[in-house]
């Protein structure tokens, strides 16, 4: 009997401390009670089972109580900037990949500088522009810009 009174007193004190800390009224309820809409997870409620040895209780907290215990942090002065400004003039290496089709692995054993590799695709077919070691970011065709070799973008994503 004394243990039950001490337990009830401790739970009431716990509820009182939660209420003071969060600024929200807290009520003790039996596990058979129906807390209605406040117990639905989609409304931000939280249910925890707390055990101390063989004894335990269920703790149901609604959104108002949780917000009082752990208020949402505000971040002052944070603003988004356009992508071009955020990236600035930083460079990123690109590679243009010309598909040469397939060849037997044994054919690469005797490969020498100056040899011509003949691929399955025509020169006008698109090249994949990739981030070095990464994904394809655009497609382009081979060409020239004066004396320099160049690629002309035909599709980007």
C-alpha positions as MATLAB code, in Angstrom:
seq = 'XXXXXXXXXXXXXXXXXXXXXXXXXXXXXXXXXXXXXXXXXXXXXXXXXXXXXXXXXXXXXXXXXXXXXXXXXXXXXXXXXXXXXXXXXXXXXXXXXXXXXXXXXXXXXXXXXXXXXXXXXXXXXXXXXXXXXXXXXXXXXXXXXXXXXXXXXXXXX';
ca = [
       0.000    0.000    0.000;
       2.799    2.404    0.907;
       4.675    1.548   -2.310;
       1.553    2.295   -4.374;
       1.151    5.709   -2.671;
       4.841    6.524   -3.226;
       4.516    5.467   -6.887;
       1.386    7.565   -7.417;
       3.046   10.533   -5.758;
       6.162   10.128   -7.931;
       4.089    9.937  -11.143;
       2.078   13.008  -10.116;
       5.329   14.861   -9.405;
       6.709   13.754  -12.784;
       3.567   15.047  -14.571;
       3.794   18.318  -12.615;
       7.443   18.792  -13.605;
       6.633   18.079  -17.262;
       3.860   20.665  -17.128;
       6.090   23.315  -15.534;
       8.946   22.696  -17.965;
       6.787   22.668  -21.091;
       4.223   25.297  -20.093;
       1.416   22.911  -21.122;
      -1.161   21.283  -18.845;
      -0.378   17.598  -18.275;
      -2.903   15.055  -17.046;
      -2.302   11.556  -15.819;
      -4.567    8.970  -17.420;
      -5.165    5.303  -17.141;
      -3.996    3.173  -20.072;
      -7.675    2.355  -20.665;
      -8.548    6.044  -21.144;
      -9.165    7.272  -24.672;
      -7.074   10.320  -25.452;
      -8.877   10.729  -28.780;
      -7.232   12.754  -31.525;
      -4.177   13.532  -29.372;
      -2.969    9.924  -29.629;
      -2.870    9.813  -33.427;
       0.706    9.829  -34.723;
      -0.210   11.926  -37.754;
      -1.061   14.798  -35.389;
       2.402   14.709  -33.828;
       1.701   12.642  -30.731;
       4.257   10.347  -29.156;
       3.756    7.268  -26.999;
       6.546    5.738  -24.932;
       6.583    2.767  -22.581;
       8.824    3.455  -19.582;
       9.970    0.537  -17.404;
      11.842    0.651  -14.116;
      12.625   -2.955  -13.283;
       9.330   -4.866  -13.314;
       7.214   -1.723  -13.071;
       6.328    0.500  -15.958;
       3.957    3.076  -17.358;
       2.993    4.503  -20.733;
       3.749    8.114  -21.495;
       1.661    9.820  -24.185;
       2.741   13.283  -25.297;
       0.893   15.420  -27.794;
       2.467   17.954  -30.120;
       1.905   20.898  -27.735;
       3.767   19.142  -24.895;
       6.674   18.064  -27.109;
       6.963   21.551  -28.622;
       7.059   22.959  -25.097;
       9.785   20.530  -24.018;
      11.856   20.890  -27.187;
      10.922   24.132  -28.961;
      11.549   24.435  -32.669;
      14.821   26.236  -33.349;
      14.694   29.257  -35.583;
      17.569   30.120  -37.853;
      17.769   33.849  -38.328;
      19.596   35.317  -41.274;
      19.584   32.172  -43.411;
      18.608   32.930  -46.976;
      18.869   31.022  -50.194;
      20.982   32.364  -53.033;
      20.767   31.570  -56.745;
      22.735   28.519  -57.880;
      25.012   30.558  -60.139;
      26.021   32.791  -57.214;
      26.500   29.848  -54.829;
      28.734   27.964  -57.255;
      30.511   31.064  -58.472;
      33.431   30.542  -60.817;
      34.456   27.150  -59.448;
      35.509   24.711  -62.121;
      34.591   21.078  -62.407;
      36.332   18.664  -64.759;
      34.241   17.202  -67.580;
      35.104   14.406  -69.965;
      33.570   13.765  -73.382;
      33.090   10.042  -73.998;
      33.004    8.659  -77.521;
      31.608    5.146  -77.659;
      33.796    2.797  -79.675;
      31.473   -0.156  -79.308;
      32.913   -3.409  -78.033;
      36.186   -5.161  -78.741;
      37.665   -8.393  -77.413;
      39.875   -7.864  -74.362;
      42.619   -9.804  -76.108;
      42.655   -7.112  -78.833;
      43.982   -4.563  -76.309;
      47.113   -6.624  -75.507;
      49.006   -5.471  -78.603;
      47.634   -1.899  -78.748;
      50.338    0.607  -79.770;
      50.536    4.399  -79.975;
      49.348    5.584  -83.395;
      46.943    2.686  -84.018;
      43.460    3.555  -85.252;
      40.454    2.314  -83.321;
      37.304    1.968  -85.396;
      34.057    2.315  -83.494;
      30.483    1.363  -84.291;
      29.089    4.905  -84.071;
      29.299    7.645  -86.682;
      31.241   10.876  -85.968;
      28.007   12.879  -85.887;
      26.472   10.804  -83.122;
      26.208   12.399  -79.675;
      28.974   12.116  -77.086;
      28.213   11.786  -73.416;
      29.599   14.652  -71.309;
      30.310   13.292  -67.841;
      31.650   14.576  -64.587;
      35.049   12.925  -64.164;
      34.314    9.611  -62.486;
      30.619   10.472  -62.281;
      27.315   10.714  -64.091;
      26.435   11.986  -67.563;
      25.287   15.634  -67.393;
      24.798   16.409  -71.098;
      25.156   15.174  -74.663;
      27.168   16.947  -77.377;
      28.538   16.517  -80.901;
      32.170   16.777  -82.025;
      33.200   19.930  -83.844;
      35.709   22.770  -84.124;
      35.931   26.327  -82.911;
      38.537   27.846  -85.192;
      41.772   25.887  -84.719;
      40.522   24.218  -81.535;
      38.587   20.998  -81.150;
      35.189   21.589  -79.515;
      31.913   19.959  -78.611;
      28.491   21.512  -79.168;
      25.838   20.808  -76.542;
      22.693   19.242  -77.903;
      20.985   18.148  -74.671;
      21.581   18.777  -70.976;
      19.749   17.778  -67.815;
];
